[in-house]
CSV table of C-alpha atoms and ligand atoms in Angstrom, one decimal:
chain,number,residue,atom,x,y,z
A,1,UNK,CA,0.0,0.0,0.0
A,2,UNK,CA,1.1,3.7,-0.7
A,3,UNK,CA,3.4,4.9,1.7
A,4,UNK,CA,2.4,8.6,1.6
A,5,UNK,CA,1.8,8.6,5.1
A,6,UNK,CA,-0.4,12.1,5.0
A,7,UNK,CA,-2.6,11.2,2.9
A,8,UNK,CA,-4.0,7.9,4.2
A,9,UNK,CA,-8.1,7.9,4.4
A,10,UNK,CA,-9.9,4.9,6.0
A,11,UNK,CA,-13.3,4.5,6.7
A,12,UNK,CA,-15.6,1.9,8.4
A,13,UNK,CA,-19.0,1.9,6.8
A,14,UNK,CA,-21.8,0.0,8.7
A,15,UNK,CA,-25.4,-0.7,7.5
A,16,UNK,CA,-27.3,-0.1,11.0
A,17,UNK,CA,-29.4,-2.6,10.0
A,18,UNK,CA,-28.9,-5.0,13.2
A,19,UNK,CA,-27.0,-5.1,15.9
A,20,UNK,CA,-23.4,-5.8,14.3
A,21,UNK,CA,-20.8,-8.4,16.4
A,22,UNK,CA,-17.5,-8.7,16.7
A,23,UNK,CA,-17.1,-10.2,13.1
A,24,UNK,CA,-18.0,-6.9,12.1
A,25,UNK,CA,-16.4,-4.5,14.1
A,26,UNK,CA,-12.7,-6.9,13.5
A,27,UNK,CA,-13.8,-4.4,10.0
A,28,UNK,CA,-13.3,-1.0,12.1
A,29,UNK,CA,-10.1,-2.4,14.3
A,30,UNK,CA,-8.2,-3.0,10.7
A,31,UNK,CA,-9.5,0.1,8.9
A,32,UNK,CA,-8.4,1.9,12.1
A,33,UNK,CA,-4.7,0.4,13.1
A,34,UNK,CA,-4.2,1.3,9.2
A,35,UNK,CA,-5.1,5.0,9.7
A,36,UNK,CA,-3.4,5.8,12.6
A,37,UNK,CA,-0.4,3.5,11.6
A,38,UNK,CA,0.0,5.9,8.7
A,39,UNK,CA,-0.9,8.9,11.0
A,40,UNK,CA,-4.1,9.1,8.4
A,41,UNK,CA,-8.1,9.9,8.8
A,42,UNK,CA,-10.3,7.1,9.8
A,43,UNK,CA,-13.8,7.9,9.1
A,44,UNK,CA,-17.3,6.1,10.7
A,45,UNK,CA,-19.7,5.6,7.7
A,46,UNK,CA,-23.3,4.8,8.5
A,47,UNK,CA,-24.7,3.4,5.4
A,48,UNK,CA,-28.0,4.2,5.9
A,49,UNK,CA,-29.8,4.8,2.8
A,50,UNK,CA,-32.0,1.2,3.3
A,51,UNK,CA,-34.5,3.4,4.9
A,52,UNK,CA,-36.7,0.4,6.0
A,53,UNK,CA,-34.3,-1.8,7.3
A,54,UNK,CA,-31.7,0.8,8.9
A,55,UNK,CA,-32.8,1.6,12.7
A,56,UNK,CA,-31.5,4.5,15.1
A,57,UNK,CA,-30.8,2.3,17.7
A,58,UNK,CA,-28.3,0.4,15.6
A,59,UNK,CA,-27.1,3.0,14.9
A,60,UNK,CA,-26.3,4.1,18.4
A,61,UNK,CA,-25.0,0.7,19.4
A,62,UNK,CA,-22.4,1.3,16.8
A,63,UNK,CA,-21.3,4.8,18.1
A,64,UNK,CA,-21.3,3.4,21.5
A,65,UNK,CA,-19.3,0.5,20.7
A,66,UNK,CA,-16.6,2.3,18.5
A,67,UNK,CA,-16.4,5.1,21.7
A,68,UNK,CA,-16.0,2.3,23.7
A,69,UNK,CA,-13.7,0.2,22.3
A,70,UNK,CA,-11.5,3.2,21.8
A,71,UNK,CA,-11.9,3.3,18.3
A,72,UNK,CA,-12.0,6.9,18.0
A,73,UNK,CA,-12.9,8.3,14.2
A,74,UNK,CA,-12.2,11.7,13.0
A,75,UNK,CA,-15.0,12.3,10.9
A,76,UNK,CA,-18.5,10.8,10.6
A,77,UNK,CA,-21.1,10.5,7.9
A,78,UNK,CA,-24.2,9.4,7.1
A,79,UNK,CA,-25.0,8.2,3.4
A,80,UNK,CA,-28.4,9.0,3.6
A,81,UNK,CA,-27.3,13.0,3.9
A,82,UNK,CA,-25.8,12.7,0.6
A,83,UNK,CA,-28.7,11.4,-1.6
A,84,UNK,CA,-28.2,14.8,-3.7
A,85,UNK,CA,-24.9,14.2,-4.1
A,86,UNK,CA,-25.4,10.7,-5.1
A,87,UNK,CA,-28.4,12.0,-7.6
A,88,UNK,CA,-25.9,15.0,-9.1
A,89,UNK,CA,-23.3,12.0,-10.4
A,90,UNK,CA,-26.2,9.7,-11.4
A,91,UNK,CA,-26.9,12.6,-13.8
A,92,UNK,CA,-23.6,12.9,-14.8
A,93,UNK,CA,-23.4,9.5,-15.4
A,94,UNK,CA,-26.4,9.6,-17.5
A,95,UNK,CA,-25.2,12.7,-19.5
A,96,UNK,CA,-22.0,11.4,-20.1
A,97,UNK,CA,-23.2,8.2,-21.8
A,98,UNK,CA,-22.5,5.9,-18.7
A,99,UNK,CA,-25.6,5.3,-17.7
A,100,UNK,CA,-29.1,5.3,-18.9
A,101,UNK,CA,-32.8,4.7,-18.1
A,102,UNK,CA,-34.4,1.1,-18.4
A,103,UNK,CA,-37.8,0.4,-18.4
A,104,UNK,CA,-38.4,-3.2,-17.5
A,105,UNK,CA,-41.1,-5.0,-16.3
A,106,UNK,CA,-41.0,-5.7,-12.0
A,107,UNK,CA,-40.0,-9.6,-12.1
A,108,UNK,CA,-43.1,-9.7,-9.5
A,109,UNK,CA,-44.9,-10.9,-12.5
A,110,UNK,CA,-47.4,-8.0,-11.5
A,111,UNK,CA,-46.7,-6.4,-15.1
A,112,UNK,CA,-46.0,-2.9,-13.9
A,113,UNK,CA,-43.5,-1.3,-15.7
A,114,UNK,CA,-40.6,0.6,-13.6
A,115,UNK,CA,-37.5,2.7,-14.3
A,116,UNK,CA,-34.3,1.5,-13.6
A,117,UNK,CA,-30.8,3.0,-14.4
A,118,UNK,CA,-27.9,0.6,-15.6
A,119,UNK,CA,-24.7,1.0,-15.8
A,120,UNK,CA,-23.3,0.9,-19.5
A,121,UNK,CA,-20.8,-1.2,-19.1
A,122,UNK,CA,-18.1,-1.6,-21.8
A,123,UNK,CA,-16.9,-5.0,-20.7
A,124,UNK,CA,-13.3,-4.6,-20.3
A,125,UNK,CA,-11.3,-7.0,-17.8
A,126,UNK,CA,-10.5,-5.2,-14.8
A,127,UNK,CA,-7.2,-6.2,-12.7
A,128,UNK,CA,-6.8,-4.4,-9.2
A,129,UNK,CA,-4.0,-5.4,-6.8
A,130,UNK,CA,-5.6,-5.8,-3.4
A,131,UNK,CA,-3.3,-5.2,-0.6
A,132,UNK,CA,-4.1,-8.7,1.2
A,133,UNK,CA,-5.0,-11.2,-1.7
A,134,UNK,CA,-2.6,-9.1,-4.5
A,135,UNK,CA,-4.2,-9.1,-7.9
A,136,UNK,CA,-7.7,-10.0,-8.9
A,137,UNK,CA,-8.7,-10.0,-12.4
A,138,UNK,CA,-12.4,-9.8,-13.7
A,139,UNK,CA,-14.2,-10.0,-16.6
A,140,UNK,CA,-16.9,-8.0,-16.4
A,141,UNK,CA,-18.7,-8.9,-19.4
A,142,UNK,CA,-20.3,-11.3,-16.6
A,143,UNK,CA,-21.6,-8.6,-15.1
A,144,UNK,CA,-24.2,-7.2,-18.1
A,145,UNK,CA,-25.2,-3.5,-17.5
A,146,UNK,CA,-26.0,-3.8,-14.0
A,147,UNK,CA,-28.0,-1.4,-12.0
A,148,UNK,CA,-26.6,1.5,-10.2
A,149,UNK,CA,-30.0,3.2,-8.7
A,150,UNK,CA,-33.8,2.1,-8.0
A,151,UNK,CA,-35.0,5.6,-10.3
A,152,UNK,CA,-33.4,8.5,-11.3
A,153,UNK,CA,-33.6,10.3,-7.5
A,154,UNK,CA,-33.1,6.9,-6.0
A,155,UNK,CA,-29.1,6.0,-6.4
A,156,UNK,CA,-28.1,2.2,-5.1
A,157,UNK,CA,-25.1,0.7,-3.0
A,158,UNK,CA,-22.2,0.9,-5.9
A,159,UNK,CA,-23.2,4.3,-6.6
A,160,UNK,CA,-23.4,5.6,-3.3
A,161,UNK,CA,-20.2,4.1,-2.0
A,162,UNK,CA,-18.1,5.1,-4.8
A,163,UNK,CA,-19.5,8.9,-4.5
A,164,UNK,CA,-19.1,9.0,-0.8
A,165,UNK,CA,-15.3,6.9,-0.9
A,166,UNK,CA,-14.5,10.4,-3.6
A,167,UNK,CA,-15.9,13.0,-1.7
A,168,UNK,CA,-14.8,11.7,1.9
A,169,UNK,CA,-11.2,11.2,0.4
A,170,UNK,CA,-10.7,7.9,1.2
A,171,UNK,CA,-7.9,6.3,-0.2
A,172,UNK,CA,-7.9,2.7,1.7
A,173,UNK,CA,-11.0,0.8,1.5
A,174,UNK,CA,-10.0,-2.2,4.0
A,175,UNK,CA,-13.6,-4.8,3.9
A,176,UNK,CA,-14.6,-8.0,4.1
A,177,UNK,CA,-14.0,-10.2,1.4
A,178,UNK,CA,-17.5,-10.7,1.0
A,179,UNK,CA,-17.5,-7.3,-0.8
A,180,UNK,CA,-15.0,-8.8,-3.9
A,181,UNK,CA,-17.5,-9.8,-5.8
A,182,UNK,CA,-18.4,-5.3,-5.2
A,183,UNK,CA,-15.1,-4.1,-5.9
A,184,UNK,CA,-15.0,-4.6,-10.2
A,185,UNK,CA,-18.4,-2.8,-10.3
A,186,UNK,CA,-17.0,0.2,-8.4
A,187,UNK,CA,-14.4,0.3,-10.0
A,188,UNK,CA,-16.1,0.6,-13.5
A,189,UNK,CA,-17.9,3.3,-12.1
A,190,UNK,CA,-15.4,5.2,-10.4
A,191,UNK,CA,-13.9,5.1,-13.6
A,192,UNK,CA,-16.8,6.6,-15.5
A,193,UNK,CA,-16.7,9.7,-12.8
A,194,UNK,CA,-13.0,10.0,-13.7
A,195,UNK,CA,-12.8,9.3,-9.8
A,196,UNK,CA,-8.9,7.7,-9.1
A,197,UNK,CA,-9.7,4.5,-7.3
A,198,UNK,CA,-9.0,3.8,-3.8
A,199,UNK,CA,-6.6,1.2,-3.0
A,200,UNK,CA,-8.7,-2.1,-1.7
A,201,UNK,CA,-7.2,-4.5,0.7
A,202,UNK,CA,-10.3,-7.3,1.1
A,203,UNK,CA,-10.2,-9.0,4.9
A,204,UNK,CA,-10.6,-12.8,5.5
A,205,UNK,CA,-14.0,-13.6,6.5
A,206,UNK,CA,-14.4,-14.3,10.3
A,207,UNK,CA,-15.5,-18.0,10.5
A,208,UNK,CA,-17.3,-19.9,13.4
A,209,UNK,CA,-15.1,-22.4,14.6
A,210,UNK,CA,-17.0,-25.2,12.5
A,211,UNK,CA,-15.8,-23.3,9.8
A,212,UNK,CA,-19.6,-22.0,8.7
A,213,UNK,CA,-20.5,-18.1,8.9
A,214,UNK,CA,-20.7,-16.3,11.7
A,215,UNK,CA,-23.7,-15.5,13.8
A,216,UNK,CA,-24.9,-14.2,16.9
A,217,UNK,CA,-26.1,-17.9,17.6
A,218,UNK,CA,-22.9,-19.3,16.9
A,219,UNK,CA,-21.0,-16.6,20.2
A,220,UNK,CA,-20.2,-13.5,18.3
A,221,UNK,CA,-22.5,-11.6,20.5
A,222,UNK,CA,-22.8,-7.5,19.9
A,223,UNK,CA,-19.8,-5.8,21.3
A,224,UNK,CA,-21.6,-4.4,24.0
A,225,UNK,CA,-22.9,-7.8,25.0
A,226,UNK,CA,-19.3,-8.7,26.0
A,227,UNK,CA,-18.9,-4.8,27.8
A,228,UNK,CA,-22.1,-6.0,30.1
A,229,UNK,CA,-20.3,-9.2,30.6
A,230,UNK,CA,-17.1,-7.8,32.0
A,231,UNK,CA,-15.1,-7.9,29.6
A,232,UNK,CA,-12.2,-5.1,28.5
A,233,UNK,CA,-12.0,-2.8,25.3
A,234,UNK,CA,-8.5,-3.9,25.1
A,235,UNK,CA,-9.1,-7.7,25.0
A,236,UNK,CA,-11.5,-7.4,22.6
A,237,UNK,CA,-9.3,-5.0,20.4
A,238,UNK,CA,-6.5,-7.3,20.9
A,239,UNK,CA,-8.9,-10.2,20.1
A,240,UNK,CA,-10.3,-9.2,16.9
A,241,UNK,CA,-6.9,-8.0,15.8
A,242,UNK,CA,-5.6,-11.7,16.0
A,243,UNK,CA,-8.4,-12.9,14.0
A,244,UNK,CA,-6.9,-12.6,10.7
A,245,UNK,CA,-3.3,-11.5,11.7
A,246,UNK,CA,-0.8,-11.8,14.0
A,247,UNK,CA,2.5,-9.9,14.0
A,248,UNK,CA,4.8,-13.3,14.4
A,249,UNK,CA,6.7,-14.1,17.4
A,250,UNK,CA,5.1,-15.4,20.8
A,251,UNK,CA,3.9,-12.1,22.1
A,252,UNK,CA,-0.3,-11.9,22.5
A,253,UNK,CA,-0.8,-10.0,24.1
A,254,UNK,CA,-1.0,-5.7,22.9
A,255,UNK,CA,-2.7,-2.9,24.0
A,256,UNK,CA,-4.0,-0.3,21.2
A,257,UNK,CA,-1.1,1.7,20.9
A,258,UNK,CA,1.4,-1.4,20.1
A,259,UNK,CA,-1.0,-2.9,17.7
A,260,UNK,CA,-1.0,0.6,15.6
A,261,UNK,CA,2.4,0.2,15.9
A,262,UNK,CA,3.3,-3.4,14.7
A,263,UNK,CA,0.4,-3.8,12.6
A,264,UNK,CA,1.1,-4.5,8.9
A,265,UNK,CA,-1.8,-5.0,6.4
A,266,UNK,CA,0.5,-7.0,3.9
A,267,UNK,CA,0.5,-9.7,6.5
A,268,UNK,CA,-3.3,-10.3,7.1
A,269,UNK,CA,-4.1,-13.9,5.9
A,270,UNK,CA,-6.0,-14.8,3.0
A,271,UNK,CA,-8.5,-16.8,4.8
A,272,UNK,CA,-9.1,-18.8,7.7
A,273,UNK,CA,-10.4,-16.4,10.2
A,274,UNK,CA,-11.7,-18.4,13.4
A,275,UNK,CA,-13.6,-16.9,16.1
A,276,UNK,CA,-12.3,-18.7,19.2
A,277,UNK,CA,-14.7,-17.6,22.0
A,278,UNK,CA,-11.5,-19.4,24.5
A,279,UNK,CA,-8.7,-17.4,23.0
A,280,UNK,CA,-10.9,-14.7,23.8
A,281,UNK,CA,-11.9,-15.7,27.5
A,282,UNK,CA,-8.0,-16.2,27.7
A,283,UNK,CA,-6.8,-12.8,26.1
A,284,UNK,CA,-9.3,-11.2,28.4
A,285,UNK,CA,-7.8,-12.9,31.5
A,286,UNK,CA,-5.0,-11.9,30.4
A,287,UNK,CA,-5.4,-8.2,29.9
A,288,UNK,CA,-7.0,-8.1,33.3
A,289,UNK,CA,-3.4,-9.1,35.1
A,290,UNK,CA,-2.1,-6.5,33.2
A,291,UNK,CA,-4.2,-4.2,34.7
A,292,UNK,CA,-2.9,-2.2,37.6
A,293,UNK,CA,-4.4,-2.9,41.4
A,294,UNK,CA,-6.7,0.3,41.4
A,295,UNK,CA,-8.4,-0.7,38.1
A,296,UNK,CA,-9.2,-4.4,39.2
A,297,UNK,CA,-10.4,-3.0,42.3
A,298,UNK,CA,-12.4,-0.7,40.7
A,299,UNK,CA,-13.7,-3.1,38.5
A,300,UNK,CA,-14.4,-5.5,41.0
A,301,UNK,CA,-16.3,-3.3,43.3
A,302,UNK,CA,-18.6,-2.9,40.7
A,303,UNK,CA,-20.2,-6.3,41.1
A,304,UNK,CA,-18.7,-6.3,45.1
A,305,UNK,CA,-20.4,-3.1,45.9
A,306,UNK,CA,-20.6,-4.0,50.1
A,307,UNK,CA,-17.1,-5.7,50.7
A,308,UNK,CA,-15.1,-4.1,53.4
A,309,UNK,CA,-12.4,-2.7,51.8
A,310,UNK,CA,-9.7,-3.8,53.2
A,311,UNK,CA,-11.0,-7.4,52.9
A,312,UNK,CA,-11.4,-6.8,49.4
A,313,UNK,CA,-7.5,-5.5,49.1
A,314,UNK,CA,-6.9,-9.0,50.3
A,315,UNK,CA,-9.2,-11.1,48.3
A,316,UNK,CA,-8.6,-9.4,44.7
A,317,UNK,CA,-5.2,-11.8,44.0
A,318,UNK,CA,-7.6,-14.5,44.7
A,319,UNK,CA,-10.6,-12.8,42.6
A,320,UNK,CA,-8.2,-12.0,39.5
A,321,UNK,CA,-6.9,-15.7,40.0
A,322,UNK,CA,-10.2,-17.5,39.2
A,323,UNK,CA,-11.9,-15.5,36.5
A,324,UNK,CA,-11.7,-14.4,33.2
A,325,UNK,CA,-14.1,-11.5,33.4
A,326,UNK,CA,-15.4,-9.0,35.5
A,327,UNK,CA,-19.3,-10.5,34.8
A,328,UNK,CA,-18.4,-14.0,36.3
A,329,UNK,CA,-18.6,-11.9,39.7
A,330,UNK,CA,-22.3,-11.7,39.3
A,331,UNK,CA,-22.9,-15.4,39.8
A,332,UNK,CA,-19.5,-16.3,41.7
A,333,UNK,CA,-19.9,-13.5,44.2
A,334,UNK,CA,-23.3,-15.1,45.7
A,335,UNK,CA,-21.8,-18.1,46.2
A,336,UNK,CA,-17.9,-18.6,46.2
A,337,UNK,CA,-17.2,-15.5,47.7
A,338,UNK,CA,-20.0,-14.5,49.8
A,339,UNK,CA,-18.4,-16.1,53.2
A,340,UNK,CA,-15.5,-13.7,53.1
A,341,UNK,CA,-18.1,-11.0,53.9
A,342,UNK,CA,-20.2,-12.9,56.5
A,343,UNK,CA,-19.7,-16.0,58.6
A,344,UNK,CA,-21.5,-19.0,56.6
A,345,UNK,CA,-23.8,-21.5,58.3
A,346,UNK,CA,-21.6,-24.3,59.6
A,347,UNK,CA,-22.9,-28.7,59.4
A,348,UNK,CA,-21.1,-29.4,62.3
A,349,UNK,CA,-21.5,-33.0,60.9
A,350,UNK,CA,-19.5,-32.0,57.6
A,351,UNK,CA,-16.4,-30.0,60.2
A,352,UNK,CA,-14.7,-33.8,60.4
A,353,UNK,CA,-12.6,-35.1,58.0
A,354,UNK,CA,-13.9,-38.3,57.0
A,355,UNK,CA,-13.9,-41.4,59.7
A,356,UNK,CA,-12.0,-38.9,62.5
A,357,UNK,CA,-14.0,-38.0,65.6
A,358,UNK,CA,-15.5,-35.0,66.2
A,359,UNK,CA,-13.3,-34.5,69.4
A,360,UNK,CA,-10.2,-34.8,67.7
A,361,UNK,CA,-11.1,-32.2,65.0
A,362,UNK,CA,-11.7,-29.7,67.9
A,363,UNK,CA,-8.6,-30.3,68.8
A,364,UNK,CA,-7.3,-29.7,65.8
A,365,UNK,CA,-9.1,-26.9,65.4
A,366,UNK,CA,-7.9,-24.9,69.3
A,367,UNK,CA,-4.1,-26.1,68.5
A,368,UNK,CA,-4.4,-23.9,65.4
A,369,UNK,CA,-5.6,-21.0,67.1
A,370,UNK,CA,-3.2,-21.1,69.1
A,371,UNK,CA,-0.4,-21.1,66.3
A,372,UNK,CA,-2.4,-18.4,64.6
A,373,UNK,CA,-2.9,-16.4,67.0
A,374,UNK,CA,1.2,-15.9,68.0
A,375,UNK,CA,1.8,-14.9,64.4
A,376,UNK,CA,1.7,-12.2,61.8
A,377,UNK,CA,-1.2,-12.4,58.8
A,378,UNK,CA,1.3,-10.7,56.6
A,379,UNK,CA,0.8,-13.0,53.6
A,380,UNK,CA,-1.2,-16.1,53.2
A,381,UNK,CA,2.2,-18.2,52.9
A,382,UNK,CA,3.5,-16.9,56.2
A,383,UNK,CA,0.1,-18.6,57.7
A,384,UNK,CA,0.9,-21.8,55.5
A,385,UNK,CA,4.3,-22.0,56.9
A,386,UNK,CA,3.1,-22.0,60.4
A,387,UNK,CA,0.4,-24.2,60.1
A,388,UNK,CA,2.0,-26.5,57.8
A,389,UNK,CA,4.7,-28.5,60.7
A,390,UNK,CA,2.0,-29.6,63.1
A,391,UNK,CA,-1.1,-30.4,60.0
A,392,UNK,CA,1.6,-33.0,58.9
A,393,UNK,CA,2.4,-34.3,61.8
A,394,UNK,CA,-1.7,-34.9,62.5
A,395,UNK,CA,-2.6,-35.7,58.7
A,396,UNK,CA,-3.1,-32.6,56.4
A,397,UNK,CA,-6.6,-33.8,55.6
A,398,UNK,CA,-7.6,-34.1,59.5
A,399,UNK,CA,-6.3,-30.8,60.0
A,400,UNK,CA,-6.4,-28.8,56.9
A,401,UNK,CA,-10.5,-29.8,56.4
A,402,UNK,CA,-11.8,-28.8,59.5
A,403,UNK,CA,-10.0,-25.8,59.3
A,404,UNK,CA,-11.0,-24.5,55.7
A,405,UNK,CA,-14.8,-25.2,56.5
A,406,UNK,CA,-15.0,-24.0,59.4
A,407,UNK,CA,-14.1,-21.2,57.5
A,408,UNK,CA,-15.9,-20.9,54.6
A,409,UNK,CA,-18.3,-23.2,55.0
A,410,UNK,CA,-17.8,-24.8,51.9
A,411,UNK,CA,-16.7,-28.2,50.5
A,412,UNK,CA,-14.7,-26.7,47.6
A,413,UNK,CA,-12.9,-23.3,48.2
A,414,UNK,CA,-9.5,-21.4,48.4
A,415,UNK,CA,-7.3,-22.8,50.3
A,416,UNK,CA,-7.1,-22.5,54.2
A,417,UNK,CA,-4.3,-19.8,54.3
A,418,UNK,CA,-5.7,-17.4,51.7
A,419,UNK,CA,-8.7,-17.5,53.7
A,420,UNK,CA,-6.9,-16.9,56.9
A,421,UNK,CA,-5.5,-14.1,55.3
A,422,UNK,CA,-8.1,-12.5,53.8
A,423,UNK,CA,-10.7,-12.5,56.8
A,424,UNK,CA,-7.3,-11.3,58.9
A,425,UNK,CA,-6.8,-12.6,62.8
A,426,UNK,CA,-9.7,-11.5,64.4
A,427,UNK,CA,-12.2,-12.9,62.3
A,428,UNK,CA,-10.7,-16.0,61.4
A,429,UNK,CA,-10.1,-16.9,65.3
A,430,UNK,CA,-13.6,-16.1,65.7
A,431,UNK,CA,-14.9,-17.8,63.7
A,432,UNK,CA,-12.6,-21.2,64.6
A,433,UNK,CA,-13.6,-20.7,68.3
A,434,UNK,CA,-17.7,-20.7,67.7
A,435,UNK,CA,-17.0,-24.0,65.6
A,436,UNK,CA,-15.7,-25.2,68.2
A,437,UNK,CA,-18.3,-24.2,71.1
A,438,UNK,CA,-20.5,-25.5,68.5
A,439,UNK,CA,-19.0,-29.2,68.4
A,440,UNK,CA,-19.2,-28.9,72.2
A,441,UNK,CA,-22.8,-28.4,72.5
B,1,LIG,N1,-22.2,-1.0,4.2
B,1,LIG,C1,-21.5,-2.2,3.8
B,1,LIG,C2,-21.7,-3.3,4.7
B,1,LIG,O1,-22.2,-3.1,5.8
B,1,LIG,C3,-20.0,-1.9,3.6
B,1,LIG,C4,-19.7,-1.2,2.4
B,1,LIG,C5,-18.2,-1.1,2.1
B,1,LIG,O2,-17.4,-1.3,3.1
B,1,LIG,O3,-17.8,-0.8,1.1
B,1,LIG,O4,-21.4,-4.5,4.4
């Protein structure tokens, strides 16, 4: 692609005609890492002119995903604010020989007779060198004098798209491959205009991991579906980014700013685009470690709202540890974590290990408060290396069980020392001595 690093126009042009996922937007990330990698323009398109289909709302989910994935554009349009535009070159087209009026009868078979315009084509081959695939070569006497608007005031897809792409200045056209099959047609008619044609670099189509189309049934859920569910703008960015391309080497994992800088179009693949909703689940995880403390906090207090605070300072290794997005909270946080914030109802039948008696797990359970309550809850392996002499020298199991669910009253948890930890001295020894009046009575 043309190095001319000041003049490079990219746009992302959307039909609002559904809520678009992340198949979709992976559109916008590569029209945008190309802009700002050539400090050029990138430009949000609505391509709205299907006035039955296209919806406002869609159209605001696609300004509120692009703000939040920090996709920012420089410049947005709306096609249907151009139908005059569109209508002055259909004339032009017309005037100049291009184009001209057909009436045909509707193929409804209800005999009416309508007006269409076709496109005079003069059936050349056409070879354009597409920045992914290289050159493509048609012969567009396949493609008869196709039609380029509904009537003379009502201008169609081609016609629209190679207007807007001249006026806007765009000089990059980065789509899905889908839209080959576009490209010779537009290019006739750009032609025609005496328009120069932008350069076209066609993107592998994102497949399902079956290898069929994408769909919202098959996981690629809007892009504010995975915002509600916790996820970050940076995963996702770095996510759709890898869906296509990769930079080589082992690194994964990039924020914005490095994938502007190491991404080159040249290297997208041809074809074999897979949606891999784990790769995803793992980049988020991922991203999330890389966050800094304040942000996971703040994050997490989101869905942990009335945690003591300090508690929470002490339970966010453990939180970051066992998810991969801020929305598992909502179901984990009821159950996994709620016995950090309150003591839990204790089955005094269920604080023995196994076959040992009840006595002997009281035992246990005063010998530990004992150790605990001579040392320092600095970290949860400090507590571990305390405990750790005399629960082998009485079985880990006898000891360690009782402990740990006396604790959290639960048969699968953390282990014992991060939940010393967490709940701190007081609260753990409190809780360990009302177990223990509890076996008594
Ligand atoms: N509006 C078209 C679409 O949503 C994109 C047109 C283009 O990128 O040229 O598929």
């Amino acid at each position: 692609m043309s190095e001319n690093k000041e003049s490079v126009v990219t746009r992302f042009a959307p039909s609002p005609t559904g809520l678009l996922h992340m198949g979709n937007y992976r559109t916008a990330v590569f029209s945008y890492l190309y802009a700002r990698k050539n400090n050029g323009k990138f430009i949000l398109r609505i391509e709205d002119t299907d006035r039955e289909r296209s919806k406002k709302e869609y159209e605001e989910n696609i300004i509120e995903s692009l703000n939040w994935l920090g996709l920012n554009y420089d410049e947005m349009y709306r096609q249907s604010e151009h139908v005059d535009t569109h209508k002055k070159y259909l004339q032009k087209l017309i005037d100049d020989g291009h184009a001209y009026i057909s009436k045909e009868l509707a193929k409804d078979g209800s005999g009416i007779e309508r007006e269409l315009v076709r496109f005079k084509n003069k059936e050349e081959v056409i070879t354009f060198t597409d920045a992914i695939r290289g050159d493509i070569t048609t012969d567009t006497k396949d493609l008869g004098d196709f039609v380029i608007a509904k009537s003379i005031t009502e201008p169609l897809f081609h016609l629209a798209v190679v207007v807007d792409d001249y006026e806007e200045g765009v000089t990059h056209v980065i789509r899905g491959e889908d839209h080959i099959p576009n490209t010779p047609r537009q290019i006739l008619i750009a032609r025609a205009l005496g328009f120069p044609s932008p350069t076209y670099a066609h993107l592998p189509l994102v497949l399902s991991e079956d290898r069929t189309k994408l769909s919202k049934r098959k996981g690629a859920l809007p892009v504010t579906a995975y915002r509600d569910m916790g996820y970050l703008p940076s995963a996702i960015i770095n996510f759709m980014a890898f869906t296509g391309w990769n930079p080589g080497g082992v690194e994964e994992i990039f924020t914005l700013e490095e994938l502007v800088k190491t991404f080159d179009i040249s290297k997208v693949h041809k074809g074999g685009a897979i949606f891999n909703e784990e790769k995803l689940a793992w980049m988020n995880k991922e991203h999330i470690r890389k966050q800094t403390t304040e942000e996971q906090l703040s994050s997490v207090k989101k869905y942990m709202a009335d945690y003591d605070e300090l508690l929470l300072n002490r339970l966010l290794p453990t939180i970051i540890d066992r998810i991969s997005a801020y929305g598992e909270l909502v179901n984990i946080e009821g159950s996994e974590f709620r016995f950090f914030m309150k003591q839990p109802d204790i089955d005094i039948e269920k604080v023995v290990w196994k076959d040992d008696e009840p006595s002997k797990s009281k035992e246990y359970l005063e010998s530990i408060k004992e150790i605990l309550a001579i040392i320092d809850f600095s970290s949860p392996q400090v507590i571990k290396e305390a405990i750790m002499p005399y629960a082998t020298e009485k079985g880990k199991g006898n000891v360690l069980w009782p402990l740990r669910y006396s604790l959290s009253g639960q048969e699968k948890s953390v282990d014992p020392f991060t939940i010393c930890y967490v709940l701190g001295k007081v609260e753990t020894i409190s809780r360990i001595e009302s177990v223990c009046n509890k076996i008594d009575s």
